[in-house]
Amino acid sequence: MPYQFEEILETIRMTEIEHFDIRTVTLGISLRDCVDRNIEVTKQKIYDKILKYGRNHVAYAKEVEREYGISIANKRVAVTPVSIPFDNYHMEDFIEIAKVLDKAASEIGIDYLGGFAALVQKGFTKGEHELIKAIPYALSETKQVCANVNVASTKAGINMDAVNLMSEAILSLAEKTKDNGSIGCAKLVVYCNVPEDNPFIAGAFHGVSEPEVVLNVGISGPGVVLDAVKEAGNCDLNTLAEKIKKTVFKITRAGELIGNKVAEKHKIPFGIVDISLAPTPAPGDSIADILKAMGVEDVGAPGTTAALAMLNDCVKKAGLMASSSVGGLSGAFIPVSEDQGMIEAVRKGNLSLEKLEAMTAVCSVGLDMVAVPGDTPASTIAGIIADECAIGVINDKATSVRILPIYGKKVGDMFDFGGLLGAAPVMPVSKLSSKNFVERGGRIPAPTRSLTN
Amino acid sequence: MRISEDEIRKLTLEAIEELGGKATPDMVKMVVQKSVSKLGELPDEISSPNLTTGRIILTSFGINHPGIIAKITQTLSEAEIDIKDLSQKILDKFYTMIMIIDISNSPKNLKDIQEDMAKCAEELKIKIYLQHEDVFRYMHRI
């Protein structure tokens, strides 16, 4: 037999018991040729183009799922940042565009579509300003559209005006979706150093340097890594790193295969594998559990950042060896509400916002799905975003903030969004004011790291 | 079939060793050519492992009882599916069987066969998974 008994059973165990799945196959579609002076024509062009390429997306993904016995949790679409082709439009037009994107998404049967986005790290165009103004309306009046705005980069520094605008937008969106636990904020990400090929919602968009249409894939598999760590037992950290790398290597290979096959069915180019470890609220599918299995008593204990750094590095090394087309965010995600272990750590008071911020310095994204009291002032949210951007800018890495100031909720309350978004415990936020700092506005200049060219 | 220079050199050295010191260059050439042409006759599945095939890996496990393999193989033969390899292990009451099957000559497609097998599995109260071979090749072979 060309495969050993154990090898075959290992794969079956991963897919059937340890929740190994492909988290998302994301179809990237360029909308740059959809612009017209007449908004109605533009809307029709957008709708037609998404349907042209995306019509069979779900069906193709399901076929591949069946052939290889690996489930694909989400089928999604990302489009060109809407502010770029439609820069001459006004706020009302952008809301209309969000609605047509929503309609197209539900027509092709996907759950989320990303790309209601703008890149404003160095300054705004008129259209970008209008798009940001439209975000609270666009996201509260649609279900499937996700937005993201890049407000900082290592090359440009931090656009504090954009940070302030975004914190206002987040609060306004929280208020507009107050009947559903401010769920609108779960669809809005503020970025620093955003990657252009990230397949993971809510931060996905189809970057300007991407081809006409492309297929990117995001893998997932905290459960598989957790079992590998448990199996390794009481070994030293070198041995543990080896064990994690071997496991991640295998799941990345499977991810690349699935991505290639879905792209083949679409007859479009395959883009990248995002080798992120993405948790879900399902038991055993948790990054927090991996950190605990590595040896810290709970997430938030001293040593947590070191454990996460090692885990993240092993994921990157193994992924890069396994695939020649690694891209996107590629690291470990630590969303609070989507990870049962993180939720528990917050509820027990073991994990604070400050420790979480330190952890984001060594893993792939930032403060993700963090619920804070609904009465948090805009300047405090701006301060949190600015801190997160500073980590990204100085360390030349992607960071993000997806914060949920849940309307009417106080520290200790919980809100259950259901599904993949999970349940968010409201975390305490420092009462100290950042007002005078963030309201200076302007731009924090680029650090010296960017002046190497 | 492509053979690298290294492989030809190795074949030549082996041939010289086999023929001994008396071998003339012509004799060596003849033996090497013969070996090379033999290599070319190897079946495709061995000579080009990168080819995507109709090979499926069938894994089944559950509580052991008589008639499991009989039922599975009967269903396979009805669908004109060729069994390429089979291996099984029994541990206490549990049995595990792994089969490599080739569905390229079957009138049914993978989806139909998976549905047939799902019925089998339900009847026999066991688990049966059918997955394309590529997923194992990608995960366990570099």
PDB file of N, CA and C in Angstrom, chain A residues 1-80:
ATOM      1  N   MET A   1       0.844  -1.199   0.000  1.00  0.00           N
ATOM      2  CA  MET A   1       0.000   0.000   0.000  1.00  0.00           C
ATOM      3  C   MET A   1       0.885   1.257   0.000  1.00  0.00           C
ATOM      4  N   PRO A   2       0.599   2.219  -0.886  1.00  0.00           N
ATOM      5  CA  PRO A   2       1.486   3.391  -0.980  1.00  0.00           C
ATOM      6  C   PRO A   2       1.416   4.303   0.250  1.00  0.00           C
ATOM      7  N   TYR A   3       0.410   4.150   1.073  1.00  0.00           N
ATOM      8  CA  TYR A   3       0.303   4.971   2.291  1.00  0.00           C
ATOM      9  C   TYR A   3       0.247   4.038   3.477  1.00  0.00           C
ATOM     10  N   GLN A   4       0.793   4.518   4.594  1.00  0.00           N
ATOM     11  CA  GLN A   4       0.713   3.667   5.772  1.00  0.00           C
ATOM     12  C   GLN A   4      -0.647   3.824   6.429  1.00  0.00           C
ATOM     13  N   PHE A   5      -1.022   2.749   7.083  1.00  0.00           N
ATOM     14  CA  PHE A   5      -2.294   2.709   7.798  1.00  0.00           C
ATOM     15  C   PHE A   5      -2.471   3.949   8.676  1.00  0.00           C
ATOM     16  N   GLU A   6      -1.418   4.271   9.424  1.00  0.00           N
ATOM     17  CA  GLU A   6      -1.484   5.377  10.391  1.00  0.00           C
ATOM     18  C   GLU A   6      -1.679   6.718   9.672  1.00  0.00           C
ATOM     19  N   GLU A   7      -1.064   6.851   8.501  1.00  0.00           N
ATOM     20  CA  GLU A   7      -1.175   8.119   7.765  1.00  0.00           C
ATOM     21  C   GLU A   7      -2.614   8.379   7.360  1.00  0.00           C
ATOM     22  N   ILE A   8      -3.243   7.333   6.872  1.00  0.00           N
ATOM     23  CA  ILE A   8      -4.625   7.492   6.419  1.00  0.00           C
ATOM     24  C   ILE A   8      -5.537   7.778   7.609  1.00  0.00           C
ATOM     25  N   LEU A   9      -5.313   7.049   8.688  1.00  0.00           N
ATOM     26  CA  LEU A   9      -6.150   7.277   9.872  1.00  0.00           C
ATOM     27  C   LEU A   9      -5.909   8.657  10.469  1.00  0.00           C
ATOM     28  N   GLU A  10      -4.674   9.163  10.341  1.00  0.00           N
ATOM     29  CA  GLU A  10      -4.364  10.500  10.868  1.00  0.00           C
ATOM     30  C   GLU A  10      -5.214  11.557  10.147  1.00  0.00           C
ATOM     31  N   THR A  11      -5.287  11.435   8.818  1.00  0.00           N
ATOM     32  CA  THR A  11      -6.090  12.382   8.047  1.00  0.00           C
ATOM     33  C   THR A  11      -7.562  12.294   8.430  1.00  0.00           C
ATOM     34  N   ILE A  12      -8.050  11.068   8.543  1.00  0.00           N
ATOM     35  CA  ILE A  12      -9.464  10.896   8.914  1.00  0.00           C
ATOM     36  C   ILE A  12      -9.712  11.499  10.299  1.00  0.00           C
ATOM     37  N   ARG A  13      -8.758  11.274  11.220  1.00  0.00           N
ATOM     38  CA  ARG A  13      -8.927  11.806  12.567  1.00  0.00           C
ATOM     39  C   ARG A  13      -8.989  13.339  12.538  1.00  0.00           C
ATOM     40  N   MET A  14      -8.089  13.936  11.726  1.00  0.00           N
ATOM     41  CA  MET A  14      -8.067  15.400  11.638  1.00  0.00           C
ATOM     42  C   MET A  14      -9.402  15.947  11.149  1.00  0.00           C
ATOM     43  N   THR A  15      -9.934  15.343  10.080  1.00  0.00           N
ATOM     44  CA  THR A  15     -11.140  15.919   9.485  1.00  0.00           C
ATOM     45  C   THR A  15     -12.398  15.553  10.269  1.00  0.00           C
ATOM     46  N   GLU A  16     -12.414  14.373  10.872  1.00  0.00           N
ATOM     47  CA  GLU A  16     -13.656  13.924  11.509  1.00  0.00           C
ATOM     48  C   GLU A  16     -13.734  14.263  12.990  1.00  0.00           C
ATOM     49  N   ILE A  17     -12.598  14.278  13.679  1.00  0.00           N
ATOM     50  CA  ILE A  17     -12.662  14.470  15.137  1.00  0.00           C
ATOM     51  C   ILE A  17     -12.107  15.837  15.544  1.00  0.00           C
ATOM     52  N   GLU A  18     -11.028  16.259  14.887  1.00  0.00           N
ATOM     53  CA  GLU A  18     -10.325  17.446  15.384  1.00  0.00           C
ATOM     54  C   GLU A  18     -10.746  18.742  14.679  1.00  0.00           C
ATOM     55  N   HIS A  19     -11.871  18.734  14.026  1.00  0.00           N
ATOM     56  CA  HIS A  19     -12.439  19.934  13.379  1.00  0.00           C
ATOM     57  C   HIS A  19     -11.544  20.547  12.310  1.00  0.00           C
ATOM     58  N   PHE A  20     -10.657  19.760  11.688  1.00  0.00           N
ATOM     59  CA  PHE A  20      -9.862  20.391  10.629  1.00  0.00           C
ATOM     60  C   PHE A  20     -10.782  20.687   9.458  1.00  0.00           C
ATOM     61  N   ASP A  21     -10.843  21.959   9.092  1.00  0.00           N
ATOM     62  CA  ASP A  21     -11.604  22.283   7.894  1.00  0.00           C
ATOM     63  C   ASP A  21     -10.909  23.430   7.183  1.00  0.00           C
ATOM     64  N   ILE A  22     -11.353  23.678   5.976  1.00  0.00           N
ATOM     65  CA  ILE A  22     -10.883  24.851   5.267  1.00  0.00           C
ATOM     66  C   ILE A  22     -11.843  25.959   5.704  1.00  0.00           C
ATOM     67  N   ARG A  23     -11.308  26.990   6.329  1.00  0.00           N
ATOM     68  CA  ARG A  23     -12.196  27.980   6.899  1.00  0.00           C
ATOM     69  C   ARG A  23     -12.922  28.767   5.810  1.00  0.00           C
ATOM     70  N   THR A  24     -12.195  29.103   4.756  1.00  0.00           N
ATOM     71  CA  THR A  24     -12.883  29.861   3.711  1.00  0.00           C
ATOM     72  C   THR A  24     -12.208  29.696   2.354  1.00  0.00           C
ATOM     73  N   VAL A  25     -13.010  29.601   1.306  1.00  0.00           N
ATOM     74  CA  VAL A  25     -12.485  29.805  -0.040  1.00  0.00           C
ATOM     75  C   VAL A  25     -13.102  31.122  -0.515  1.00  0.00           C
ATOM     76  N   THR A  26     -12.232  32.078  -0.775  1.00  0.00           N
ATOM     77  CA  THR A  26     -12.710  33.425  -1.067  1.00  0.00           C
ATOM     78  C   THR A  26     -12.372  33.809  -2.500  1.00  0.00           C
ATOM     79  N   LEU A  27     -13.414  34.153  -3.225  1.00  0.00           N
ATOM     80  CA  LEU A  27     -13.259  34.525  -4.623  1.00  0.00           C
ATOM     81  C   LEU A  27     -13.029  36.035  -4.688  1.00  0.00           C
ATOM     82  N   GLY A  28     -11.868  36.438  -5.208  1.00  0.00           N
ATOM     83  CA  GLY A  28     -11.579  37.869  -5.330  1.00  0.00           C
ATOM     84  C   GLY A  28     -11.988  38.353  -6.713  1.00  0.00           C
ATOM     85  N   ILE A  29     -12.781  39.409  -6.759  1.00  0.00           N
ATOM     86  CA  ILE A  29     -13.265  39.923  -8.047  1.00  0.00           C
ATOM     87  C   ILE A  29     -12.931  41.408  -8.147  1.00  0.00           C
ATOM     88  N   SER A  30     -12.317  41.798  -9.253  1.00  0.00           N
ATOM     89  CA  SER A  30     -12.022  43.216  -9.449  1.00  0.00           C
ATOM     90  C   SER A  30     -13.281  43.948  -9.918  1.00  0.00           C
ATOM     91  N   LEU A  31     -13.543  45.101  -9.314  1.00  0.00           N
ATOM     92  CA  LEU A  31     -14.693  45.912  -9.747  1.00  0.00           C
ATOM     93  C   LEU A  31     -14.222  47.165 -10.481  1.00  0.00           C
ATOM     94  N   ARG A  32     -12.944  47.182 -10.855  1.00  0.00           N
ATOM     95  CA  ARG A  32     -12.406  48.437 -11.396  1.00  0.00           C
ATOM     96  C   ARG A  32     -13.006  48.845 -12.732  1.00  0.00           C
ATOM     97  N   ASP A  33     -13.592  47.852 -13.451  1.00  0.00           N
ATOM     98  CA  ASP A  33     -14.186  48.205 -14.744  1.00  0.00           C
ATOM     99  C   ASP A  33     -15.697  48.454 -14.629  1.00  0.00           C
ATOM    100  N   CYS A  34     -16.191  48.572 -13.408  1.00  0.00           N
ATOM    101  CA  CYS A  34     -17.647  48.678 -13.245  1.00  0.00           C
ATOM    102  C   CYS A  34     -18.135  50.118 -13.118  1.00  0.00           C
ATOM    103  N   VAL A  35     -17.240  51.084 -13.203  1.00  0.00           N
ATOM    104  CA  VAL A  35     -17.642  52.457 -12.930  1.00  0.00           C
ATOM    105  C   VAL A  35     -18.361  53.094 -14.134  1.00  0.00           C
ATOM    106  N   ASP A  36     -19.371  53.877 -13.817  1.00  0.00           N
ATOM    107  CA  ASP A  36     -20.089  54.633 -14.843  1.00  0.00           C
ATOM    108  C   ASP A  36     -20.570  55.938 -14.215  1.00  0.00           C
ATOM    109  N   ARG A  37     -20.792  56.970 -15.044  1.00  0.00           N
ATOM    110  CA  ARG A  37     -21.234  58.248 -14.496  1.00  0.00           C
ATOM    111  C   ARG A  37     -22.621  58.114 -13.856  1.00  0.00           C
ATOM    112  N   ASN A  38     -23.394  57.177 -14.423  1.00  0.00           N
ATOM    113  CA  ASN A  38     -24.740  56.931 -13.908  1.00  0.00           C
ATOM    114  C   ASN A  38     -24.700  55.823 -12.848  1.00  0.00           C
ATOM    115  N   ILE A  39     -25.120  56.138 -11.642  1.00  0.00           N
ATOM    116  CA  ILE A  39     -25.046  55.171 -10.539  1.00  0.00           C
ATOM    117  C   ILE A  39     -25.846  53.900 -10.824  1.00  0.00           C
ATOM    118  N   GLU A  40     -26.976  54.043 -11.525  1.00  0.00           N
ATOM    119  CA  GLU A  40     -27.798  52.859 -11.824  1.00  0.00           C
ATOM    120  C   GLU A  40     -27.041  51.879 -12.718  1.00  0.00           C
ATOM    121  N   VAL A  41     -26.323  52.449 -13.715  1.00  0.00           N
ATOM    122  CA  VAL A  41     -25.530  51.588 -14.612  1.00  0.00           C
ATOM    123  C   VAL A  41     -24.427  50.906 -13.809  1.00  0.00           C
ATOM    124  N   THR A  42     -23.778  51.669 -12.933  1.00  0.00           N
ATOM    125  CA  THR A  42     -22.720  51.097 -12.092  1.00  0.00           C
ATOM    126  C   THR A  42     -23.252  49.926 -11.271  1.00  0.00           C
ATOM    127  N   LYS A  43     -24.405  50.136 -10.659  1.00  0.00           N
ATOM    128  CA  LYS A  43     -24.979  49.089  -9.817  1.00  0.00           C
ATOM    129  C   LYS A  43     -25.230  47.815 -10.621  1.00  0.00           C
ATOM    130  N   GLN A  44     -25.770  48.005 -11.825  1.00  0.00           N
ATOM    131  CA  GLN A  44     -26.042  46.846 -12.673  1.00  0.00           C
ATOM    132  C   GLN A  44     -24.743  46.135 -13.041  1.00  0.00           C
ATOM    133  N   LYS A  45     -23.720  46.934 -13.359  1.00  0.00           N
ATOM    134  CA  LYS A  45     -22.427  46.333 -13.741  1.00  0.00           C
ATOM    135  C   LYS A  45     -21.832  45.529 -12.584  1.00  0.00           C
ATOM    136  N   ILE A  46     -21.922  46.083 -11.371  1.00  0.00           N
ATOM    137  CA  ILE A  46     -21.379  45.380 -10.195  1.00  0.00           C
ATOM    138  C   ILE A  46     -22.114  44.059  -9.996  1.00  0.00           C
ATOM    139  N   TYR A  47     -23.439  44.153 -10.044  1.00  0.00           N
ATOM    140  CA  TYR A  47     -24.273  42.967  -9.826  1.00  0.00           C
ATOM    141  C   TYR A  47     -23.953  41.882 -10.864  1.00  0.00           C
ATOM    142  N   ASP A  48     -23.915  42.311 -12.126  1.00  0.00           N
ATOM    143  CA  ASP A  48     -23.663  41.345 -13.204  1.00  0.00           C
ATOM    144  C   ASP A  48     -22.295  40.699 -13.059  1.00  0.00           C
ATOM    145  N   LYS A  49     -21.291  41.498 -12.685  1.00  0.00           N
ATOM    146  CA  LYS A  49     -19.942  40.941 -12.616  1.00  0.00           C
ATOM    147  C   LYS A  49     -19.817  39.935 -11.476  1.00  0.00           C
ATOM    148  N   ILE A  50     -20.389  40.263 -10.334  1.00  0.00           N
ATOM    149  CA  ILE A  50     -20.303  39.321  -9.206  1.00  0.00           C
ATOM    150  C   ILE A  50     -21.038  38.027  -9.551  1.00  0.00           C
ATOM    151  N   LEU A  51     -22.180  38.172 -10.217  1.00  0.00           N
ATOM    152  CA  LEU A  51     -22.914  36.967 -10.592  1.00  0.00           C
ATOM    153  C   LEU A  51     -22.188  36.156 -11.661  1.00  0.00           C
ATOM    154  N   LYS A  52     -21.544  36.851 -12.581  1.00  0.00           N
ATOM    155  CA  LYS A  52     -20.831  36.161 -13.657  1.00  0.00           C
ATOM    156  C   LYS A  52     -19.750  35.243 -13.077  1.00  0.00           C
ATOM    157  N   TYR A  53     -18.941  35.770 -12.164  1.00  0.00           N
ATOM    158  CA  TYR A  53     -17.854  34.958 -11.624  1.00  0.00           C
ATOM    159  C   TYR A  53     -18.279  34.119 -10.422  1.00  0.00           C
ATOM    160  N   GLY A  54     -19.251  34.616  -9.662  1.00  0.00           N
ATOM    161  CA  GLY A  54     -19.551  33.958  -8.395  1.00  0.00           C
ATOM    162  C   GLY A  54     -20.701  32.987  -8.426  1.00  0.00           C
ATOM    163  N   ARG A  55     -21.399  32.921  -9.570  1.00  0.00           N
ATOM    164  CA  ARG A  55     -22.626  32.125  -9.635  1.00  0.00           C
ATOM    165  C   ARG A  55     -22.427  30.697  -9.131  1.00  0.00           C
ATOM    166  N   ASN A  56     -21.295  30.084  -9.536  1.00  0.00           N
ATOM    167  CA  ASN A  56     -21.098  28.675  -9.187  1.00  0.00           C
ATOM    168  C   ASN A  56     -20.147  28.468  -8.019  1.00  0.00           C
ATOM    169  N   HIS A  57     -19.793  29.560  -7.353  1.00  0.00           N
ATOM    170  CA  HIS A  57     -18.779  29.460  -6.312  1.00  0.00           C
ATOM    171  C   HIS A  57     -19.133  28.430  -5.232  1.00  0.00           C
ATOM    172  N   VAL A  58     -20.350  28.516  -4.732  1.00  0.00           N
ATOM    173  CA  VAL A  58     -20.763  27.613  -3.661  1.00  0.00           C
ATOM    174  C   VAL A  58     -20.830  26.176  -4.169  1.00  0.00           C
ATOM    175  N   ALA A  59     -21.377  25.997  -5.375  1.00  0.00           N
ATOM    176  CA  ALA A  59     -21.516  24.646  -5.930  1.00  0.00           C
ATOM    177  C   ALA A  59     -20.138  24.008  -6.140  1.00  0.00           C
ATOM    178  N   TYR A  60     -19.191  24.771  -6.692  1.00  0.00           N
ATOM    179  CA  TYR A  60     -17.846  24.230  -6.927  1.00  0.00           C
ATOM    180  C   TYR A  60     -17.183  23.845  -5.608  1.00  0.00           C
ATOM    181  N   ALA A  61     -17.328  24.711  -4.624  1.00  0.00           N
ATOM    182  CA  ALA A  61     -16.694  24.427  -3.332  1.00  0.00           C
ATOM    183  C   ALA A  61     -17.278  23.157  -2.732  1.00  0.00           C
ATOM    184  N   LYS A  62     -18.591  22.983  -2.902  1.00  0.00           N
ATOM    185  CA  LYS A  62     -19.229  21.782  -2.338  1.00  0.00           C
ATOM    186  C   LYS A  62     -18.738  20.515  -3.044  1.00  0.00           C
ATOM    187  N   GLU A  63     -18.534  20.628  -4.376  1.00  0.00           N
ATOM    188  CA  GLU A  63     -18.021  19.465  -5.114  1.00  0.00           C
ATOM    189  C   GLU A  63     -16.661  19.048  -4.584  1.00  0.00           C
ATOM    190  N   VAL A  64     -15.786  20.054  -4.389  1.00  0.00           N
ATOM    191  CA  VAL A  64     -14.426  19.754  -3.918  1.00  0.00           C
ATOM    192  C   VAL A  64     -14.471  19.178  -2.498  1.00  0.00           C
ATOM    193  N   GLU A  65     -15.351  19.722  -1.689  1.00  0.00           N
ATOM    194  CA  GLU A  65     -15.547  19.225  -0.329  1.00  0.00           C
ATOM    195  C   GLU A  65     -15.832  17.724  -0.349  1.00  0.00           C
ATOM    196  N   ARG A  66     -16.714  17.365  -1.243  1.00  0.00           N
ATOM    197  CA  ARG A  66     -17.145  15.973  -1.332  1.00  0.00           C
ATOM    198  C   ARG A  66     -16.019  15.066  -1.827  1.00  0.00           C
ATOM    199  N   GLU A  67     -15.301  15.547  -2.858  1.00  0.00           N
ATOM    200  CA  GLU A  67     -14.243  14.717  -3.442  1.00  0.00           C
ATOM    201  C   GLU A  67     -13.125  14.407  -2.448  1.00  0.00           C
ATOM    202  N   TYR A  68     -12.784  15.401  -1.640  1.00  0.00           N
ATOM    203  CA  TYR A  68     -11.610  15.214  -0.778  1.00  0.00           C
ATOM    204  C   TYR A  68     -11.964  14.955   0.678  1.00  0.00           C
ATOM    205  N   GLY A  69     -13.245  15.005   0.988  1.00  0.00           N
ATOM    206  CA  GLY A  69     -13.657  14.693   2.349  1.00  0.00           C
ATOM    207  C   GLY A  69     -13.207  15.715   3.370  1.00  0.00           C
ATOM    208  N   ILE A  70     -12.899  16.935   2.925  1.00  0.00           N
ATOM    209  CA  ILE A  70     -12.519  17.995   3.864  1.00  0.00           C
ATOM    210  C   ILE A  70     -13.570  19.085   3.750  1.00  0.00           C
ATOM    211  N   SER A  71     -14.162  19.463   4.878  1.00  0.00           N
ATOM    212  CA  SER A  71     -15.247  20.424   4.746  1.00  0.00           C
ATOM    213  C   SER A  71     -14.710  21.845   4.581  1.00  0.00           C
ATOM    214  N   ILE A  72     -15.446  22.628   3.817  1.00  0.00           N
ATOM    215  CA  ILE A  72     -15.106  24.037   3.614  1.00  0.00           C
ATOM    216  C   ILE A  72     -16.180  24.817   4.352  1.00  0.00           C
ATOM    217  N   ALA A  73     -15.776  25.483   5.457  1.00  0.00           N
ATOM    218  CA  ALA A  73     -16.778  26.098   6.320  1.00  0.00           C
ATOM    219  C   ALA A  73     -17.487  27.263   5.630  1.00  0.00           C
ATOM    220  N   ASN A  74     -16.740  28.113   4.935  1.00  0.00           N
ATOM    221  CA  ASN A  74     -17.354  29.304   4.359  1.00  0.00           C
ATOM    222  C   ASN A  74     -16.925  29.529   2.914  1.00  0.00           C
ATOM    223  N   LYS A  75     -17.891  29.986   2.128  1.00  0.00           N
ATOM    224  CA  LYS A  75     -17.602  30.353   0.742  1.00  0.00           C
ATOM    225  C   LYS A  75     -17.894  31.837   0.661  1.00  0.00           C
ATOM    226  N   ARG A  76     -16.887  32.625   0.243  1.00  0.00           N
ATOM    227  CA  ARG A  76     -17.056  34.070   0.325  1.00  0.00           C
ATOM    228  C   ARG A  76     -16.506  34.780  -0.902  1.00  0.00           C
ATOM    229  N   VAL A  77     -16.793  36.068  -0.962  1.00  0.00           N
ATOM    230  CA  VAL A  77     -16.320  36.877  -2.089  1.00  0.00           C
ATOM    231  C   VAL A  77     -15.678  38.147  -1.533  1.00  0.00           C
ATOM    232  N   ALA A  78     -14.585  38.576  -2.176  1.00  0.00           N
ATOM    233  CA  ALA A  78     -13.969  39.853  -1.825  1.00  0.00           C
ATOM    234  C   ALA A  78     -13.887  40.686  -3.100  1.00  0.00           C
ATOM    235  N   VAL A  79     -14.153  41.968  -2.991  1.00  0.00           N
ATOM    236  CA  VAL A  79     -14.100  42.837  -4.173  1.00  0.00           C
ATOM    237  C   VAL A  79     -13.080  43.951  -3.974  1.00  0.00           C
ATOM    238  N   THR A  80     -12.750  44.626  -5.059  1.00  0.00           N
ATOM    239  CA  THR A  80     -11.859  45.786  -5.009  1.00  0.00           C
ATOM    240  C   THR A  80     -12.369  46.769  -3.952  1.00  0.00           C
TER     241      THR A  80
END
